[in-house]
Amino acid sequence: SNHNIQAGYSFQSINGKNSFHTLGGYYKLNEKHVLAVGVRYFMQDKIELTNDGYTYNTFRPYDMMLDIAYARKMTDAFSLSLNLRYASSKISNVPGIDKRGSALAIDLGMNYHKESYSIAATLSNLGMLMDYGSDDFRMPAHAKLGGAYWWTLQQDHRITASVEGRYNFLPSHEQFFSAGGGAEYCFRGLVAVRGGYHVGEKNKSPGNYATAGCGVYIGPVTADFAYTFAEDDSSVMNKVWMVTAGIRF
């Protein structure tokens, strides 16, 4: 990025019942070192516990993740990154069975960036089991590889095309491949429109869905909107919308 400081907040509505909040930013210490922090909070729909038609308790499961990352530019084109994640989760609030868990994990990343293209690879969620006391679960570790290529036409117009592949390798019983691609058109760095498509195994991933979005950038202020359309109406990615606001210097 050409900016030394950037921060933003995004809100994502999933099926009108679940919400996902993200707050984060980065600070470029100098041309070689960058620090970033972020917090993500996923709130699920309310669950009612009943007995003979009487509701005796209600609760909303949640997941929270706190990230602290460091990136270093090794050469003019190549950089490495390390992210430390603390994850906290609550899946039950039944009296006497209050299931809360926490774990630590790391992400490793690399990026190769040239004037008109970039290639990036990451390994994510490498770490501890999520311990809920009587049960523990493996966080969904995955590997990603992606790339982007952009064309600048007469300085006012820029078109970017990107592709990405993902392999979830942990837990072992939920391994799957998924992939996606997209394109963006940006006019004078002020307005952008985007579209993309994701493919994945229906029973293990969100499945197949399309995305559409737009962005407006005025001075230091940024605003983006995105919407998804899934082939399967029951998909978690069907009719999902997200709005993001940020500031950069």
Coordinates of N, CA and C in Angstrom, one line a residue:
S1 N 0.8 -1.2 0.0 CA 0.0 0.0 0.0 C 0.9 1.3 0.0
N2 N 0.3 2.3 -0.6 CA 1.0 3.6 -0.6 C 0.7 4.5 0.6
H3 N -0.1 4.0 1.5 CA -0.5 4.7 2.7 C 0.2 4.2 3.9
N4 N 0.6 5.2 4.8 CA 1.3 4.8 6.0 C 0.4 4.3 7.1
I5 N -0.8 4.8 7.2 CA -1.8 4.4 8.2 C -3.1 4.1 7.5
Q6 N -3.8 3.1 7.9 CA -5.1 2.8 7.4 C -5.9 2.0 8.5
A7 N -7.2 2.4 8.6 CA -8.0 1.7 9.6 C -9.4 1.6 9.0
G8 N -10.2 0.6 9.4 CA -11.5 0.4 8.9 C -12.4 -0.5 9.8
Y9 N -13.7 -0.4 9.5 CA -14.7 -1.2 10.2 C -15.6 -1.8 9.1
S10 N -16.0 -3.1 9.3 CA -17.0 -3.7 8.4 C -18.0 -4.4 9.1
F11 N -19.2 -4.4 8.6 CA -20.4 -5.1 9.2 C -20.9 -6.0 8.1
Q12 N -21.1 -7.3 8.5 CA -21.6 -8.3 7.5 C -22.9 -9.0 8.1
S13 N -23.9 -8.9 7.3 CA -25.2 -9.6 7.7 C -25.3 -10.9 7.0
I14 N -25.5 -12.0 7.7 CA -25.6 -13.3 7.2 C -27.0 -13.9 7.4
N15 N -27.7 -14.0 6.3 CA -29.1 -14.6 6.4 C -30.0 -13.7 7.3
G16 N -29.6 -12.5 7.5 CA -30.5 -11.6 8.4 C -30.5 -12.0 9.8
K17 N -29.8 -13.0 10.2 CA -29.9 -13.5 11.6 C -28.5 -13.5 12.3
N18 N -27.5 -13.7 11.6 CA -26.1 -13.7 12.1 C -25.4 -12.5 11.7
S19 N -24.5 -12.0 12.5 CA -23.7 -10.8 12.1 C -22.2 -11.0 12.4
F20 N -21.4 -10.3 11.5 CA -20.0 -10.5 11.6 C -19.4 -9.1 11.6
H21 N -18.6 -8.7 12.7 CA -18.0 -7.4 12.8 C -16.5 -7.5 12.7
T22 N -15.9 -6.6 12.0 CA -14.4 -6.6 11.8 C -13.9 -5.1 12.0
L23 N -13.0 -5.0 12.9 CA -12.3 -3.7 13.1 C -10.8 -3.9 13.1
G24 N -10.1 -3.1 12.3 CA -8.7 -3.3 12.2 C -7.9 -2.2 11.5
G25 N -6.6 -2.3 11.5 CA -5.8 -1.3 10.8 C -4.4 -1.7 10.8
Y26 N -3.6 -0.9 10.1 CA -2.1 -1.1 10.1 C -1.4 0.2 10.2
Y27 N -0.1 0.1 10.6 CA 0.8 1.3 10.6 C 2.1 0.9 10.0
K28 N 2.5 1.7 9.0 CA 3.8 1.4 8.4 C 4.9 2.1 9.1
L29 N 5.7 1.3 9.8 CA 6.8 2.0 10.6 C 7.8 2.6 9.7
N30 N 8.1 2.0 8.6 CA 9.0 2.6 7.6 C 8.8 1.8 6.3
E31 N 9.7 1.9 5.4 CA 9.5 1.2 4.1 C 9.6 -0.3 4.2
K32 N 10.1 -0.8 5.3 CA 10.3 -2.3 5.4 C 9.4 -3.0 6.5
H33 N 8.9 -2.2 7.4 CA 8.3 -2.9 8.6 C 6.8 -2.3 8.7
V34 N 5.9 -3.2 8.9 CA 4.5 -2.9 9.1 C 3.9 -3.7 10.3
L35 N 3.1 -3.0 11.1 CA 2.4 -3.6 12.2 C 0.9 -3.5 11.9
A36 N 0.2 -4.5 12.3 CA -1.3 -4.5 12.1 C -2.0 -5.1 13.3
V37 N -3.2 -4.7 13.6 CA -4.0 -5.3 14.6 C -5.4 -5.3 14.1
G38 N -6.2 -6.3 14.6 CA -7.6 -6.4 14.2 C -8.4 -7.3 15.2
V39 N -9.6 -7.1 15.2 CA -10.5 -7.9 16.0 C -11.8 -8.2 15.2
R40 N -12.2 -9.5 15.3 CA -13.4 -10.0 14.5 C -14.3 -10.6 15.5
Y41 N -15.6 -10.3 15.3 CA -16.6 -10.8 16.3 C -17.8 -11.4 15.5
F42 N -18.1 -12.7 15.6 CA -19.2 -13.3 14.9 C -20.3 -13.6 16.0
M43 N -21.5 -13.0 15.8 CA -22.6 -13.3 16.7 C -23.7 -14.0 15.9
Q44 N -24.0 -15.2 16.5 CA -25.0 -16.1 15.8 C -26.4 -15.7 16.3
D45 N -27.4 -16.3 15.7 CA -28.8 -16.1 16.0 C -29.1 -16.6 17.4
K46 N -30.1 -16.0 18.0 CA -30.5 -16.3 19.4 C -31.0 -17.8 19.4
I47 N -30.6 -18.5 20.4 CA -31.1 -19.9 20.7 C -31.9 -19.9 21.9
E48 N -33.1 -20.5 21.8 CA -34.0 -20.6 23.0 C -34.0 -22.0 23.5
L49 N -33.8 -22.2 24.8 CA -33.8 -23.5 25.4 C -35.2 -23.7 26.1
T50 N -35.9 -24.7 25.7 CA -37.3 -24.9 26.2 C -37.5 -26.3 26.9
N51 N -38.5 -26.3 27.7 CA -38.9 -27.6 28.4 C -40.4 -27.6 28.5
D52 N -41.0 -28.5 27.8 CA -42.5 -28.6 27.9 C -43.1 -27.3 27.4
G53 N -42.5 -26.6 26.4 CA -43.1 -25.4 25.9 C -42.7 -24.2 26.7
Y54 N -41.9 -24.3 27.8 CA -41.5 -23.2 28.6 C -40.1 -22.8 28.2
T55 N -39.8 -21.6 27.9 CA -38.4 -21.1 27.6 C -37.8 -20.8 28.9
Y56 N -36.7 -21.5 29.2 CA -36.1 -21.3 30.5 C -34.7 -20.6 30.4
N57 N -34.3 -20.5 29.1 CA -33.0 -19.8 28.9 C -32.8 -19.4 27.4
T58 N -32.2 -18.3 27.2 CA -31.8 -17.9 25.8 C -30.4 -17.4 25.8
F59 N -29.7 -17.7 24.7 CA -28.3 -17.2 24.6 C -28.0 -17.1 23.1
R60 N -26.9 -16.4 22.8 CA -26.4 -16.2 21.4 C -24.9 -16.7 21.4
P61 N -24.6 -17.8 20.7 CA -23.3 -18.2 20.6 C -22.4 -17.2 19.8
Y62 N -21.1 -17.1 20.2 CA -20.3 -16.2 19.5 C -18.9 -16.7 19.3
D63 N -18.2 -16.1 18.4 CA -16.7 -16.3 18.2 C -16.0 -15.0 18.1
M64 N -14.9 -14.9 18.8 CA -14.1 -13.6 18.8 C -12.7 -13.9 18.5
M65 N -12.1 -13.2 17.6 CA -10.7 -13.4 17.3 C -9.9 -12.0 17.3
L66 N -8.8 -12.1 18.0 CA -7.9 -10.9 18.1 C -6.6 -11.2 17.4
D67 N -6.2 -10.4 16.4 CA -5.0 -10.6 15.6 C -4.0 -9.5 15.8
I68 N -2.7 -9.9 15.9 CA -1.6 -8.9 15.9 C -0.6 -9.5 14.9
A69 N -0.3 -8.6 13.9 CA 0.5 -9.1 12.8 C 1.7 -8.2 12.5
Y70 N 2.8 -8.8 12.0 CA 4.0 -8.1 11.6 C 4.4 -8.5 10.2
A71 N 4.7 -7.6 9.3 CA 5.2 -7.9 8.0 C 6.5 -7.1 7.7
R72 N 7.3 -7.8 7.0 CA 8.7 -7.2 6.7 C 8.9 -7.4 5.2
K73 N 9.4 -6.3 4.6 CA 9.7 -6.3 3.2 C 11.2 -6.8 3.1
M74 N 11.4 -8.0 2.5 CA 12.7 -8.6 2.4 C 13.5 -8.0 1.2
T75 N 12.8 -7.8 0.1 CA 13.4 -7.1 -1.1 C 12.4 -6.1 -1.6
D76 N 12.7 -5.5 -2.7 CA 11.8 -4.5 -3.3 C 10.5 -5.2 -3.7
A77 N 10.5 -6.5 -4.0 CA 9.3 -7.2 -4.5 C 8.8 -8.3 -3.5
F78 N 9.6 -8.7 -2.6 CA 9.2 -9.9 -1.8 C 9.0 -9.5 -0.3
S79 N 8.0 -10.0 0.3 CA 7.7 -9.7 1.7 C 7.2 -10.9 2.4
L80 N 7.4 -11.0 3.8 CA 6.9 -12.1 4.6 C 6.1 -11.5 5.7
S81 N 5.2 -12.3 6.3 CA 4.3 -11.8 7.4 C 4.1 -12.9 8.4
L82 N 3.9 -12.5 9.6 CA 3.5 -13.4 10.7 C 2.4 -12.8 11.5
N83 N 1.4 -13.6 11.8 CA 0.2 -13.1 12.5 C -0.1 -14.1 13.7
L84 N -0.3 -13.5 14.9 CA -0.6 -14.2 16.1 C -2.1 -14.0 16.4
R85 N -2.8 -15.1 16.6 CA -4.3 -15.0 16.8 C -4.7 -15.6 18.1
Y86 N -5.5 -14.9 18.8 CA -6.2 -15.4 20.0 C -7.7 -15.5 19.7
A87 N -8.2 -16.8 19.8 CA -9.6 -17.0 19.5 C -10.3 -17.4 20.7
S88 N -11.5 -16.9 20.9 CA -12.4 -17.2 22.0 C -13.8 -17.5 21.5
S89 N -14.4 -18.6 22.1 CA -15.7 -19.0 21.6 C -16.6 -19.4 22.7
K90 N -17.9 -19.2 22.5 CA -18.9 -19.7 23.4 C -20.0 -20.3 22.6
I91 N -20.3 -21.6 22.9 CA -21.2 -22.4 22.1 C -22.4 -22.9 23.0
S92 N -22.4 -22.7 24.3 CA -23.5 -23.1 25.1 C -23.6 -22.3 26.4
N93 N -24.8 -22.0 26.8 CA -25.0 -21.3 28.1 C -26.0 -22.0 28.9
V94 N -26.1 -23.3 28.8 CA -27.0 -24.1 29.6 C -26.4 -24.1 31.1
P95 N -27.3 -23.8 32.0 CA -26.8 -23.8 33.4 C -26.1 -25.1 33.8
G96 N -24.9 -24.9 34.3 CA -24.0 -26.0 34.6 C -23.2 -26.6 33.5
I97 N -23.6 -26.1 32.2 CA -22.8 -26.6 31.0 C -22.5 -25.4 30.2
D98 N -21.7 -24.5 30.8 CA -21.3 -23.2 30.1 C -20.1 -23.5 29.3
K99 N -20.3 -23.8 28.0 CA -19.2 -24.2 27.2 C -18.5 -23.0 26.5
R100 N -17.3 -22.6 27.0 CA -16.5 -21.6 26.5 C -15.1 -22.2 26.2
G101 N -14.5 -21.7 25.1 CA -13.2 -22.2 24.7 C -12.3 -21.1 24.2
S102 N -11.0 -21.4 24.2 CA -10.1 -20.4 23.7 C -8.8 -21.2 23.2
A103 N -8.1 -20.5 22.3 CA -6.9 -21.1 21.7 C -6.0 -20.0 21.0
L104 N -4.8 -20.4 20.8 CA -3.8 -19.5 20.1 C -3.5 -20.2 18.8
A105 N -3.3 -19.4 17.7 CA -2.9 -19.9 16.4 C -2.0 -18.8 15.7
I106 N -1.3 -19.2 14.7 CA -0.5 -18.3 13.9 C -0.9 -18.5 12.4
D107 N -0.6 -17.4 11.7 CA -0.7 -17.4 10.2 C 0.7 -17.0 9.7
L108 N 1.0 -17.7 8.6 CA 2.3 -17.3 7.9 C 1.9 -16.9 6.5
G109 N 2.6 -15.9 6.0 CA 2.3 -15.4 4.7 C 3.5 -14.9 3.9
M110 N 3.4 -14.9 2.6 CA 4.4 -14.4 1.7 C 3.7 -13.7 0.5
N111 N 4.4 -12.6 0.0 CA 3.8 -11.9 -1.1 C 4.9 -11.4 -2.0
Y112 N 4.7 -11.6 -3.3 CA 5.6 -11.2 -4.4 C 4.9 -10.1 -5.2
H113 N 5.4 -8.9 -5.3 CA 4.6 -7.8 -5.9 C 5.5 -7.1 -6.9
K114 N 5.0 -7.0 -8.1 CA 5.7 -6.3 -9.2 C 4.8 -5.2 -9.7
E115 N 5.2 -4.5 -10.7 CA 4.5 -3.3 -11.1 C 3.1 -3.6 -11.6
S116 N 2.9 -4.7 -12.2 CA 1.6 -5.0 -12.8 C 0.9 -6.3 -12.3
Y117 N 1.6 -7.0 -11.4 CA 1.0 -8.3 -10.8 C 1.5 -8.6 -9.5
S118 N 0.8 -9.4 -8.7 CA 1.3 -9.9 -7.4 C 0.8 -11.3 -7.2
I119 N 1.6 -12.1 -6.4 CA 1.3 -13.4 -6.0 C 1.5 -13.6 -4.5
A120 N 0.5 -14.2 -3.9 CA 0.6 -14.4 -2.4 C 0.2 -15.8 -2.0
A121 N 0.8 -16.2 -0.9 CA 0.5 -17.5 -0.3 C 0.4 -17.4 1.2
T122 N -0.5 -18.1 1.8 CA -0.7 -18.1 3.3 C -1.0 -19.5 3.8
L123 N -0.6 -19.7 5.1 CA -1.0 -20.8 5.9 C -1.6 -20.2 7.1
S124 N -2.9 -20.6 7.4 CA -3.7 -20.0 8.4 C -4.2 -21.0 9.5
N125 N -4.3 -20.5 10.7 CA -4.9 -21.2 11.8 C -4.1 -22.4 12.2
L126 N -2.7 -22.2 12.3 CA -1.9 -23.3 12.7 C -1.7 -23.1 14.2
G127 N -2.2 -24.1 15.0 CA -2.1 -23.9 16.4 C -2.8 -24.9 17.3
M128 N -3.3 -24.4 18.4 CA -3.8 -25.3 19.5 C -5.2 -25.7 19.1
L129 N -5.7 -26.7 19.9 CA -7.1 -27.1 19.8 C -7.9 -26.1 20.6
M130 N -9.2 -25.9 20.2 CA -10.1 -25.1 20.9 C -10.7 -25.9 22.0
D131 N -10.3 -25.6 23.3 CA -10.7 -26.4 24.4 C -11.9 -25.9 25.1
Y132 N -13.0 -26.7 25.1 CA -14.3 -26.3 25.8 C -14.4 -27.0 27.1
G133 N -13.4 -27.5 27.7 CA -13.5 -28.2 28.9 C -13.7 -29.7 28.7
S134 N -14.9 -30.2 28.4 CA -15.1 -31.6 28.2 C -14.9 -32.0 26.7
D135 N -14.8 -31.0 25.8 CA -14.6 -31.3 24.4 C -13.5 -30.3 23.9
D136 N -12.8 -30.8 22.9 CA -11.9 -29.8 22.2 C -12.0 -30.1 20.7
F137 N -11.8 -29.0 19.9 CA -12.0 -29.0 18.5 C -10.8 -28.4 17.8
R138 N -10.5 -28.8 16.6 CA -9.4 -28.3 15.8 C -9.9 -27.1 15.0
M139 N -9.2 -26.0 15.1 CA -9.6 -24.8 14.2 C -9.4 -25.2 12.8
P140 N -10.2 -24.6 11.9 CA -10.1 -24.9 10.4 C -8.8 -24.3 9.8
A141 N -7.7 -25.1 9.8 CA -6.5 -24.7 9.2 C -6.6 -24.8 7.7
H142 N -6.0 -23.8 6.9 CA -6.1 -23.9 5.5 C -4.9 -23.2 4.9
A143 N -4.6 -23.5 3.6 CA -3.6 -22.9 2.8 C -4.2 -22.2 1.6
K144 N -3.7 -21.0 1.3 CA -4.2 -20.3 0.1 C -3.1 -19.9 -0.8
L145 N -3.4 -19.9 -2.1 CA -2.5 -19.4 -3.1 C -3.3 -18.5 -4.1
G146 N -2.9 -17.3 -4.3 CA -3.6 -16.4 -5.2 C -2.7 -15.5 -6.0
G147 N -3.3 -14.9 -7.0 CA -2.6 -13.9 -7.8 C -3.5 -12.9 -8.4
A148 N -2.9 -11.7 -8.8 CA -3.7 -10.7 -9.4 C -2.8 -10.0 -10.5
Y149 N -3.5 -9.6 -11.5 CA -2.9 -8.8 -12.6 C -3.7 -7.6 -12.9
W150 N -3.1 -6.5 -13.2 CA -3.8 -5.3 -13.4 C -3.3 -4.5 -14.6
W151 N -4.2 -3.8 -15.3 CA -3.9 -3.0 -16.5 C -4.4 -1.6 -16.2
T152 N -3.5 -0.7 -16.5 CA -3.8 0.8 -16.4 C -4.0 1.3 -17.8
L153 N -5.2 1.9 -18.1 CA -5.5 2.4 -19.4 C -5.6 3.9 -19.4
Q154 N -4.7 4.6 -20.0 CA -4.8 6.1 -20.1 C -4.8 6.7 -18.7
Q155 N -4.3 6.1 -17.7 CA -4.1 6.6 -16.4 C -5.4 6.7 -15.6
D156 N -6.5 6.9 -16.3 CA -7.8 7.1 -15.6 C -8.5 5.8 -15.3
H157 N -8.2 4.7 -16.0 CA -8.9 3.5 -15.9 C -8.0 2.3 -15.5
R158 N -8.4 1.6 -14.6 CA -7.6 0.4 -14.2 C -8.5 -0.8 -14.0
I159 N -8.1 -1.9 -14.6 CA -8.8 -3.2 -14.5 C -7.9 -4.2 -13.8
T160 N -8.4 -4.9 -12.8 CA -7.7 -5.9 -12.1 C -8.4 -7.2 -12.2
A161 N -7.7 -8.3 -12.5 CA -8.3 -9.6 -12.5 C -7.5 -10.5 -11.4
S162 N -8.2 -11.3 -10.7 CA -7.6 -12.1 -9.6 C -8.1 -13.5 -9.6
V163 N -7.3 -14.4 -9.1 CA -7.8 -15.8 -8.9 C -7.2 -16.3 -7.5
E164 N -7.8 -17.3 -6.9 CA -7.4 -17.8 -5.6 C -7.8 -19.2 -5.4
G165 N -7.0 -20.0 -4.9 CA -7.3 -21.4 -4.5 C -7.1 -21.6 -3.1
R166 N -7.9 -22.5 -2.5 CA -7.8 -22.7 -1.0 C -8.0 -24.2 -0.7
Y167 N -7.2 -24.7 0.2 CA -7.3 -26.1 0.6 C -7.4 -26.1 2.1
N168 N -8.5 -26.6 2.7 CA -8.7 -26.8 4.1 C -8.2 -28.2 4.4
F169 N -7.1 -28.2 5.2 CA -6.5 -29.5 5.5 C -6.7 -30.0 6.9
L170 N -7.2 -29.1 7.8 CA -7.6 -29.5 9.2 C -8.9 -28.9 9.6
P171 N -9.7 -29.7 10.3 CA -9.6 -31.0 10.7 C -9.6 -32.0 9.5
S172 N -9.0 -33.2 9.7 CA -8.8 -34.1 8.6 C -10.1 -34.6 8.0
H173 N -11.1 -34.7 8.8 CA -12.4 -35.2 8.3 C -13.2 -34.1 7.5
E174 N -12.7 -32.9 7.5 CA -13.4 -31.8 6.8 C -12.4 -31.2 5.7
Q175 N -11.6 -32.0 5.1 CA -10.7 -31.5 4.1 C -11.5 -31.2 2.8
F176 N -11.2 -30.0 2.1 CA -11.9 -29.7 0.9 C -11.1 -28.6 0.1
F177 N -11.3 -28.6 -1.2 CA -10.7 -27.5 -2.0 C -11.8 -26.5 -2.4
S178 N -11.4 -25.3 -2.6 CA -12.4 -24.3 -3.1 C -11.5 -23.3 -3.9
A179 N -12.2 -22.5 -4.7 CA -11.5 -21.6 -5.6 C -12.4 -20.4 -6.0
G180 N -11.8 -19.3 -6.4 CA -12.6 -18.2 -6.8 C -11.8 -17.3 -7.7
G181 N -12.5 -16.5 -8.4 CA -11.9 -15.5 -9.3 C -12.8 -14.2 -9.4
G182 N -12.2 -13.1 -9.8 CA -13.0 -11.9 -9.8 C -12.3 -10.8 -10.7
A183 N -13.0 -9.7 -10.9 CA -12.5 -8.6 -11.6 C -13.0 -7.3 -11.0
E184 N -12.2 -6.3 -11.2 CA -12.5 -4.9 -10.7 C -12.2 -3.9 -11.7
Y185 N -13.1 -2.9 -11.9 CA -12.8 -1.7 -12.7 C -12.8 -0.5 -11.8
C186 N -11.7 0.3 -11.9 CA -11.6 1.5 -11.0 C -11.3 2.7 -11.9
F187 N -12.1 3.8 -11.7 CA -12.0 5.0 -12.4 C -11.3 6.1 -11.6
R188 N -10.1 6.5 -12.0 CA -9.3 7.6 -11.3 C -9.1 7.3 -9.8
G189 N -9.2 6.1 -9.4 CA -9.0 5.8 -8.0 C -10.1 6.3 -7.1
L190 N -11.3 6.7 -7.7 CA -12.4 7.3 -7.0 C -13.6 6.4 -6.9
V191 N -13.8 5.6 -7.9 CA -15.0 4.7 -7.9 C -14.6 3.4 -8.5
A192 N -15.1 2.3 -7.9 CA -14.8 0.9 -8.3 C -16.0 0.1 -8.4
V193 N -16.1 -0.8 -9.3 CA -17.2 -1.8 -9.4 C -16.5 -3.2 -9.5
R194 N -17.1 -4.2 -8.9 CA -16.4 -5.5 -8.8 C -17.4 -6.7 -9.0
G195 N -16.9 -7.8 -9.4 CA -17.7 -9.0 -9.5 C -16.8 -10.2 -9.4
G196 N -17.4 -11.3 -8.9 CA -16.6 -12.5 -8.8 C -17.4 -13.8 -8.6
Y197 N -16.8 -14.9 -8.6 CA -17.5 -16.2 -8.5 C -16.6 -17.2 -7.7
H198 N -17.3 -17.9 -6.7 CA -16.6 -18.9 -5.9 C -17.2 -20.2 -6.1
V199 N -16.3 -21.3 -6.1 CA -16.8 -22.6 -6.3 C -16.2 -23.5 -5.1
G200 N -17.0 -24.4 -4.6 CA -16.6 -25.2 -3.5 C -17.5 -26.4 -3.3
E201 N -17.1 -27.4 -2.5 CA -17.9 -28.5 -2.2 C -19.1 -28.1 -1.4
K202 N -20.3 -28.5 -1.8 CA -21.5 -28.1 -1.2 C -21.6 -28.5 0.3
N203 N -21.2 -29.7 0.6 CA -21.4 -30.3 1.9 C -20.3 -29.9 3.0
K204 N -19.2 -29.4 2.5 CA -18.1 -29.0 3.4 C -17.8 -27.5 3.4
S205 N -18.2 -26.8 2.4 CA -17.8 -25.4 2.2 C -19.1 -24.6 1.9
P206 N -19.0 -23.3 1.8 CA -20.2 -22.5 1.5 C -20.8 -22.8 0.1
G207 N -20.1 -23.6 -0.7 CA -20.6 -24.0 -2.0 C -20.3 -23.0 -3.1
N208 N -21.2 -22.9 -4.1 CA -21.0 -22.0 -5.2 C -21.8 -20.7 -5.0
Y209 N -21.1 -19.6 -5.2 CA -21.9 -18.3 -5.1 C -21.2 -17.2 -5.9
A210 N -21.9 -16.2 -6.3 CA -21.4 -15.1 -7.0 C -21.4 -13.8 -6.1
T211 N -20.5 -12.9 -6.4 CA -20.4 -11.7 -5.6 C -20.4 -10.5 -6.5
A212 N -21.0 -9.4 -6.0 CA -21.0 -8.1 -6.7 C -20.7 -7.0 -5.7
G213 N -20.0 -5.9 -6.1 CA -19.7 -4.9 -5.1 C -19.3 -3.6 -5.8
C214 N -19.1 -2.6 -4.9 CA -18.7 -1.3 -5.4 C -18.0 -0.6 -4.3
G215 N -17.2 0.5 -4.7 CA -16.5 1.3 -3.7 C -16.4 2.7 -4.1
V216 N -16.3 3.6 -3.1 CA -16.1 5.0 -3.4 C -15.0 5.5 -2.5
Y217 N -14.0 6.3 -3.0 CA -12.8 6.7 -2.3 C -12.7 8.2 -2.5
I218 N -12.9 9.0 -1.5 CA -12.8 10.4 -1.5 C -11.8 10.9 -0.5
G219 N -10.7 11.4 -1.0 CA -9.7 11.8 -0.1 C -9.2 10.7 0.8
P220 N -9.2 10.9 2.1 CA -8.7 9.8 3.0 C -9.9 8.8 3.4
V221 N -11.1 9.1 2.9 CA -12.2 8.3 3.3 C -12.6 7.2 2.3
T222 N -12.8 6.0 2.7 CA -13.2 4.9 1.8 C -14.5 4.3 2.3
A223 N -15.3 3.8 1.3 CA -16.6 3.1 1.6 C -16.8 2.0 0.5
D224 N -17.1 0.8 1.0 CA -17.3 -0.3 0.1 C -18.6 -1.0 0.5
F225 N -19.2 -1.7 -0.6 CA -20.4 -2.5 -0.3 C -20.3 -3.7 -1.2
A226 N -20.7 -4.9 -0.6 CA -20.7 -6.2 -1.4 C -21.9 -7.0 -1.1
Y227 N -22.3 -7.8 -2.0 CA -23.5 -8.7 -1.9 C -23.2 -10.0 -2.6
T228 N -23.7 -11.1 -2.0 CA -23.5 -12.4 -2.6 C -24.8 -13.1 -3.0
F229 N -24.7 -13.9 -4.0 CA -25.9 -14.7 -4.5 C -25.4 -16.1 -4.6
A230 N -26.0 -17.0 -3.9 CA -25.7 -18.4 -3.9 C -26.6 -19.2 -4.8
E231 N -26.1 -20.3 -5.4 CA -26.9 -21.2 -6.2 C -27.9 -21.9 -5.3
D232 N -27.5 -22.3 -4.1 CA -28.4 -23.0 -3.2 C -29.0 -22.0 -2.2
D233 N -30.3 -21.9 -2.1 CA -31.0 -20.9 -1.2 C -30.6 -21.2 0.3
S234 N -30.2 -22.4 0.6 CA -29.9 -22.7 2.0 C -28.4 -22.5 2.3
S235 N -27.6 -22.0 1.4 CA -26.2 -21.8 1.6 C -26.1 -20.6 2.6
V236 N -25.0 -20.7 3.4 CA -24.7 -19.6 4.4 C -24.3 -18.4 3.7
M237 N -23.9 -18.5 2.4 CA -23.5 -17.3 1.6 C -24.6 -16.7 0.7
N238 N -25.8 -17.2 0.9 CA -26.9 -16.6 0.1 C -27.4 -15.3 0.7
K239 N -27.5 -14.3 -0.1 CA -28.1 -13.0 0.3 C -27.3 -12.4 1.5
V240 N -26.0 -12.5 1.4 CA -25.1 -11.9 2.4 C -24.7 -10.6 1.9
W241 N -24.8 -9.6 2.8 CA -24.3 -8.2 2.4 C -23.3 -7.7 3.4
M242 N -22.4 -6.8 2.9 CA -21.3 -6.3 3.8 C -21.1 -4.9 3.4
V243 N -20.9 -4.0 4.4 CA -20.6 -2.6 4.2 C -19.3 -2.3 5.0
T244 N -18.4 -1.6 4.4 CA -17.1 -1.3 5.0 C -16.8 0.2 4.9
A245 N -16.3 0.8 6.0 CA -15.9 2.2 6.0 C -14.5 2.3 6.6
G246 N -13.7 3.2 6.0 CA -12.3 3.3 6.4 C -11.7 4.6 6.2
I247 N -10.5 4.8 6.7 CA -9.8 6.0 6.6 C -8.3 5.7 6.4
R248 N -7.6 6.5 5.6 CA -6.2 6.2 5.3 C -5.4 7.5 5.1
F249 N -4.2 7.4 5.4 CA -3.3 8.6 5.3 C -1.9 8.2 4.7

